Short mmCIF file of C-alpha atoms in Angstrom, two decimals:
data_model
loop_
_atom_site.label_atom_id
_atom_site.label_comp_id
_atom_site.label_asym_id
_atom_site.label_seq_id
_atom_site.Cartn_x
_atom_site.Cartn_y
_atom_site.Cartn_z
CA MET A 744 160.78 -41.00 159.18
CA ALA A 745 161.00 -38.86 156.17
CA ALA A 746 158.48 -36.92 153.74
CA PHE A 747 159.31 -37.48 150.60
CA ILE A 748 157.80 -37.47 147.06
CA ILE A 749 159.24 -36.43 143.69
CA THR A 750 157.53 -32.90 143.16
CA GLY A 751 157.93 -29.36 144.78
CA GLY A 752 154.97 -27.85 146.84
CA SER A 753 153.56 -31.21 148.03
CA ALA A 754 153.09 -30.45 151.76
CA LYS A 755 156.42 -32.22 152.55
CA THR A 756 157.54 -29.34 154.95
CA SER A 757 154.11 -28.72 156.40
CA SER A 758 153.53 -32.32 157.29
CA ILE A 759 157.11 -32.55 159.01
CA VAL A 760 156.18 -29.67 160.99
CA MET A 761 152.68 -30.69 162.01
CA LEU A 762 153.96 -34.18 162.96
CA ALA A 763 157.10 -33.10 164.83
CA THR A 764 154.76 -30.52 167.04
CA THR A 765 152.02 -32.98 167.35
CA LEU A 766 154.85 -35.84 168.45
CA ALA A 767 156.41 -33.41 170.70
CA LEU A 768 153.37 -32.19 172.35
CA ARG A 769 152.59 -36.06 172.94
CA GLY A 770 155.79 -36.08 175.17
CA TYR A 771 157.95 -37.67 172.62
CA LYS A 772 161.76 -36.11 171.86
CA VAL A 773 161.64 -35.04 168.37
CA ARG A 774 164.28 -33.93 165.74
CA ILE A 775 163.89 -32.73 162.49
CA PHE A 776 166.64 -32.40 159.62
CA ASP A 777 166.13 -30.04 157.51
CA PHE A 778 167.78 -31.49 154.34
CA ASP A 779 166.22 -28.86 151.63
CA HIS A 780 168.22 -26.09 150.71
CA GLN A 781 164.97 -23.87 150.57
CA ARG A 782 165.02 -24.32 154.11
CA SER A 783 161.24 -23.98 154.61
CA ALA A 784 161.25 -25.85 157.88
CA SER A 785 164.19 -23.95 159.61
CA HIS A 786 162.24 -20.63 158.50
CA ILE A 787 158.82 -22.18 160.36
CA MET A 788 160.98 -22.93 163.21
CA CYS A 789 162.90 -19.91 163.54
CA ALA A 790 166.25 -21.80 163.04
CA MET A 791 167.31 -19.72 159.89
CA ASP A 792 168.54 -16.11 159.98
CA GLU A 793 167.86 -16.05 163.42
CA LEU A 794 170.89 -18.19 163.78
CA PRO A 795 173.81 -16.97 165.60
CA ALA A 796 176.90 -16.30 163.65
CA GLY A 797 178.87 -19.35 162.68
CA HIS A 798 176.31 -21.83 164.19
CA GLY A 799 176.23 -25.16 162.77
CA THR A 800 173.84 -26.26 160.17
CA ILE A 801 173.19 -29.59 158.61
CA TYR A 802 176.02 -29.03 155.72
CA ASP A 803 178.61 -28.93 158.59
CA LEU A 804 177.10 -32.12 160.27
CA MET A 805 177.73 -33.58 156.75
CA HIS A 806 181.18 -32.82 157.18
CA GLY A 807 181.87 -33.88 160.66
CA ALA A 808 180.47 -31.34 163.18
CA GLU A 809 178.93 -32.51 166.03
CA LEU A 810 175.12 -33.22 166.23
CA GLU A 811 174.38 -30.86 168.98
CA ALA A 812 176.70 -28.34 167.51
CA CYS A 813 174.24 -28.24 164.57
CA THR A 814 170.85 -28.23 166.53
CA VAL A 815 169.08 -25.25 167.89
CA GLN A 816 165.70 -25.58 170.10
CA GLY A 817 162.62 -25.62 168.10
CA ARG A 818 160.50 -22.03 168.49
CA TYR A 819 158.03 -19.96 167.23
CA LEU A 820 157.40 -16.72 166.44
CA ALA A 821 155.31 -15.06 169.32
CA VAL A 822 155.92 -11.03 168.96
CA PRO A 823 157.28 -10.14 165.70
CA ALA A 824 159.73 -7.21 165.62
CA GLU A 825 158.82 -3.80 165.93
CA THR A 826 160.28 -1.83 162.83
CA ASN A 827 160.63 1.89 161.98
CA PRO A 828 157.83 2.77 159.32
CA ASP A 829 160.08 5.31 157.85
CA ASN A 830 163.12 2.69 157.83
CA PRO A 831 162.06 -0.75 158.00
CA ALA A 832 165.65 -2.00 158.32
CA GLU A 833 165.55 -0.38 161.67
CA ILE A 834 164.24 -2.41 164.58
CA LEU A 835 162.95 -0.53 167.16
CA GLU A 836 161.62 -3.99 169.63
CA PRO A 837 163.37 -7.39 168.64
CA ALA A 838 161.14 -10.24 168.15
CA GLU A 839 160.02 -12.52 170.63
CA TYR A 840 160.30 -16.09 170.51
CA GLU A 841 158.51 -19.30 172.55
CA PRO A 842 160.54 -22.42 172.80
CA ILE A 843 158.44 -26.11 171.80
CA LYS A 844 159.15 -28.28 174.17
CA ASN A 845 160.92 -31.67 173.30
CA LEU A 846 161.51 -30.21 169.48
CA LYS A 847 164.96 -29.66 168.12
CA ILE A 848 165.78 -29.10 164.73
CA VAL A 849 168.95 -29.08 162.54
CA PRO A 850 168.80 -26.04 160.60
CA GLY A 851 169.23 -26.08 156.65
CA SER A 852 171.44 -24.83 154.43
CA ARG A 853 171.93 -23.72 150.78
CA ASN A 854 175.29 -25.06 150.86
CA VAL A 855 173.75 -28.95 150.40
CA LYS A 856 173.22 -27.97 146.78
CA ASN A 857 176.77 -28.82 146.72
CA PHE A 858 176.81 -32.32 148.14
CA ASP A 859 175.99 -34.35 144.69
CA THR A 860 179.15 -32.70 143.14
CA GLU A 861 181.08 -33.40 146.29
CA THR A 862 180.34 -37.06 146.65
CA THR A 863 181.99 -37.40 142.97
CA GLN A 864 185.21 -35.83 143.90
CA GLU A 865 188.47 -37.84 144.27
CA GLY A 866 188.69 -38.67 147.96
CA ASN A 867 185.21 -37.90 148.80
CA GLU A 868 183.26 -40.96 147.48
CA GLN A 869 182.35 -41.91 151.38
CA LEU A 870 180.81 -38.94 152.23
CA ILE A 871 177.42 -40.54 150.89
CA MET A 872 177.52 -42.41 154.26
CA TRP A 873 177.62 -39.43 156.46
CA PHE A 874 174.18 -40.13 157.65
CA ARG A 875 174.48 -43.66 158.04
CA GLU A 876 177.53 -43.13 160.08
CA LEU A 877 175.98 -40.40 162.42
CA CYS A 878 172.51 -43.14 163.27
CA ASP A 879 175.20 -46.01 164.07
CA SER A 880 176.73 -43.43 166.41
CA TYR A 881 174.12 -41.66 167.91
CA ASP A 882 173.53 -42.37 171.40
CA GLY A 883 171.26 -39.84 172.75
CA ASP A 884 167.43 -40.06 173.61
CA ASP A 885 165.92 -38.83 170.62
CA ASP A 886 162.41 -40.53 170.35
CA VAL A 887 161.88 -39.62 166.75
CA TRP A 888 164.12 -38.48 163.86
CA LEU A 889 162.29 -36.65 160.83
CA LEU A 890 163.65 -35.64 157.60
CA ASP A 891 162.39 -32.81 155.37
CA LEU A 892 163.63 -34.13 152.22
CA PRO A 893 163.84 -32.03 148.65
CA ALA A 894 161.87 -33.12 145.73
CA SER A 895 164.42 -35.18 143.83
CA LEU A 896 166.19 -38.20 144.50
CA SER A 897 169.67 -36.89 144.41
CA LYS A 898 172.58 -38.20 146.01
CA LEU A 899 171.91 -36.08 148.99
CA VAL A 900 168.71 -37.98 149.38
CA VAL A 901 170.18 -41.17 149.09
CA SER A 902 172.59 -40.30 151.65
CA ALA A 903 169.62 -39.63 154.06
CA LEU A 904 167.81 -42.86 153.02
CA ILE A 905 170.82 -45.48 153.40
CA PRO A 906 170.42 -46.16 156.97
CA PHE A 907 166.54 -46.85 156.49
CA GLN A 908 165.39 -50.37 157.59
CA GLU A 909 161.65 -51.74 157.00
CA ASP A 910 160.89 -49.74 160.20
CA ASP A 911 162.09 -46.83 159.13
CA GLU A 912 159.02 -45.00 156.71
CA ILE A 913 158.93 -42.63 154.12
CA VAL A 914 155.52 -40.85 154.20
CA PRO A 915 154.53 -38.92 150.85
CA PRO A 916 152.38 -36.11 151.44
CA VAL A 917 150.27 -35.94 148.06
CA LEU A 918 148.23 -32.95 147.16
CA VAL A 919 145.04 -34.41 145.79
CA THR A 920 145.65 -33.24 142.21
CA SER A 921 146.27 -35.73 139.20
CA LYS A 922 149.30 -34.29 138.68
CA GLU A 923 150.41 -35.22 142.37
CA GLU A 924 148.99 -38.69 141.79
CA THR A 925 151.20 -39.19 138.92
CA ASP A 926 154.31 -37.76 140.80
CA LEU A 927 153.42 -40.44 143.81
CA LYS A 928 153.58 -43.12 141.16
CA ALA A 929 157.18 -42.11 139.67
CA THR A 930 158.42 -41.66 143.58
CA PHE A 931 157.62 -45.51 144.06
CA GLU A 932 159.18 -45.95 140.54
CA GLU A 933 162.43 -44.30 141.91
CA LEU A 934 162.63 -45.43 145.25
CA ALA A 935 162.61 -49.06 144.09
CA GLU A 936 165.56 -48.27 141.49
CA MET A 937 167.41 -46.78 144.05
CA ARG A 938 166.84 -49.21 146.73
CA SER A 939 167.92 -51.98 143.97
CA GLN A 940 171.26 -50.16 142.93
CA GLN A 941 172.06 -49.61 146.68
CA ASN A 942 171.54 -52.88 147.54
CA LYS A 943 173.67 -54.08 144.49
CA ASN A 944 176.53 -51.73 145.24
CA LYS A 945 176.61 -52.01 149.02
CA ARG A 946 180.09 -50.68 149.49
CA GLY A 947 180.81 -53.01 152.35
CA ARG A 948 177.39 -52.60 154.10
CA SER A 949 176.13 -55.16 155.74
CA ARG A 950 172.43 -54.16 155.95
CA ARG A 951 170.20 -53.63 153.17
CA VAL A 952 168.65 -50.03 152.26
CA GLU A 953 164.86 -50.95 152.74
CA PRO A 954 162.91 -47.59 153.24
CA THR A 955 159.16 -48.86 153.47
CA VAL A 956 156.04 -46.99 152.77
CA ARG A 957 152.87 -47.71 154.49
CA HIS A 958 151.02 -44.57 154.67
CA ILE A 959 150.15 -41.92 152.49
CA LEU A 960 149.05 -38.57 153.22
CA MET A 961 146.20 -37.25 150.85
CA ALA A 962 146.59 -33.46 151.67
CA GLY A 963 144.46 -30.32 150.84
CA THR A 964 141.34 -32.99 150.64
CA PRO A 965 138.02 -30.75 149.62
CA THR A 966 135.54 -30.07 152.67
CA PRO A 967 131.97 -28.65 152.73
CA GLY A 968 133.12 -25.08 152.68
CA HIS A 969 136.30 -25.66 150.45
CA PRO A 970 134.50 -28.13 147.60
CA ASP A 971 136.88 -29.37 145.02
CA PRO A 972 135.67 -31.68 142.17
CA GLU A 973 139.61 -32.45 141.07
CA GLY A 974 140.11 -33.46 144.60
CA ASP A 975 137.22 -35.57 144.99
CA MET A 976 138.30 -37.61 141.61
CA THR A 977 141.94 -37.91 142.81
CA ILE A 978 140.93 -39.03 146.09
CA ALA A 979 138.90 -42.04 144.27
CA SER A 980 141.65 -42.84 141.92
CA MET A 981 144.21 -42.83 144.85
CA GLU A 982 141.79 -45.21 146.74
CA ALA A 983 141.34 -47.44 143.89
CA THR A 984 144.76 -47.70 143.21
CA TYR A 985 146.52 -47.58 146.46
CA GLY A 986 143.89 -48.18 149.05
CA GLU A 987 144.50 -52.33 149.20
CA HIS A 988 147.80 -51.84 149.84
CA PHE A 989 148.61 -48.91 151.78
CA GLU A 990 146.88 -46.68 154.80
CA LEU A 991 145.38 -43.57 153.15
CA HIS A 992 144.90 -40.56 155.51
CA LYS A 993 142.95 -37.45 154.54
CA VAL A 994 144.46 -33.96 155.90
CA ARG A 995 141.55 -31.51 154.98
CA TYR A 996 142.06 -28.18 153.65
CA ASN A 997 142.61 -25.93 156.20
CA ARG A 998 143.78 -21.96 156.01
CA PRO A 999 146.02 -22.29 158.76
CA VAL A 1000 148.50 -24.74 157.61
CA ARG A 1001 149.13 -22.06 154.62
CA GLN A 1002 149.62 -19.57 157.39
CA GLN A 1003 152.67 -21.58 159.12
CA HIS A 1004 155.43 -20.19 156.84
CA ARG A 1005 154.49 -16.44 157.17
CA ARG A 1006 153.89 -16.89 160.50
CA GLN A 1007 156.74 -18.70 161.59
CA ALA A 1008 154.72 -20.55 164.05
CA PRO A 1009 153.00 -24.53 163.72
CA VAL A 1010 149.20 -24.45 163.51
CA HIS A 1011 149.25 -25.78 167.39
CA THR A 1012 150.36 -22.20 168.37
CA PHE A 1013 148.00 -20.11 166.69
CA ALA A 1014 144.58 -22.00 165.55
CA GLN A 1015 142.12 -23.41 167.77
CA ARG A 1016 142.77 -26.76 169.31
CA ASN A 1017 139.79 -28.34 167.03
CA ALA A 1018 141.47 -27.17 163.86
CA ALA A 1019 141.02 -29.64 160.98
CA ALA A 1020 144.73 -29.85 160.58
CA ILE A 1021 145.52 -30.44 164.02
CA GLU A 1022 142.57 -33.36 164.43
CA ASP A 1023 143.89 -34.57 161.17
CA TYR A 1024 147.56 -34.95 161.93
CA ALA A 1025 147.01 -35.87 165.41
CA LYS A 1026 145.13 -38.86 163.96
CA VAL A 1027 148.00 -39.64 161.42
CA ALA A 1028 150.58 -39.70 164.38
CA THR A 1029 148.37 -42.20 166.28
CA ALA A 1030 148.09 -44.54 162.86
CA LEU A 1031 152.13 -44.15 162.84
CA GLY A 1032 152.16 -45.63 166.15
CA PHE A 1033 152.67 -42.62 168.56
CA ASN A 1034 150.34 -42.68 171.01
CA ASP A 1035 150.26 -39.87 173.67
CA LEU A 1036 152.73 -40.35 176.42
CA ILE A 1037 151.32 -37.60 178.42
CA PRO A 1038 148.04 -38.69 180.17
CA GLY A 1039 145.08 -36.25 179.62
#
């Protein structure tokens, strides 16, 4: 499953983190792949600057490194580091982290920006098949792979989508603004063109490339405490345009979601259990077919 839309700042990473944590807490073994050079998912999951020197990232995985050598345990920041007030660079007490059971992440890398150039170099054409090869060779016990994709249909993103079949979903998160709705339309057009182009030029592949969209997240929907006429208009427009063909899910505006990056922790670790974001993403997880595996 991948979160993807051709626009920046549209709640892709927030949605991936929330869904990953929800599924992990429900008993599914989840692995996040951070494709974005901004590495926001890696930062929230404490898998970026905190990596041991030389540890593998998604860029190393693309170039033949072993999956487990490029994976770390998902975790959250429980206690921030204590620094010297007179010299912030001096750490008096190190930060403390807590693991998130069932959740792993392949950390992102700034070097993924080089991927498109590398695939055009002589002898590197097959590099675009790296994720397909990983999927075909995987024999572990993960239940779900979640892909946090950057906001462009680059060759890097195409390489991630090549293994997708009809059961492999793209779930676009759309902030409820007119611009995001327009970008969603462009995303559908780009995906259709990509699908057509890749299936025309199979390069020896026996399976068609068929990423499917069945669910759309309408993120940041208004609440009584956070009214937004623009959001209401966008919701009405999206329901009229997409409601007949897709399942639309409202994810209410919720301040804790905006705190995930600063806190380096998913909402589940610091907000109340009935927080709107936790409730809404739980409903999304169920709609996607992931019922709770843990009784009670």
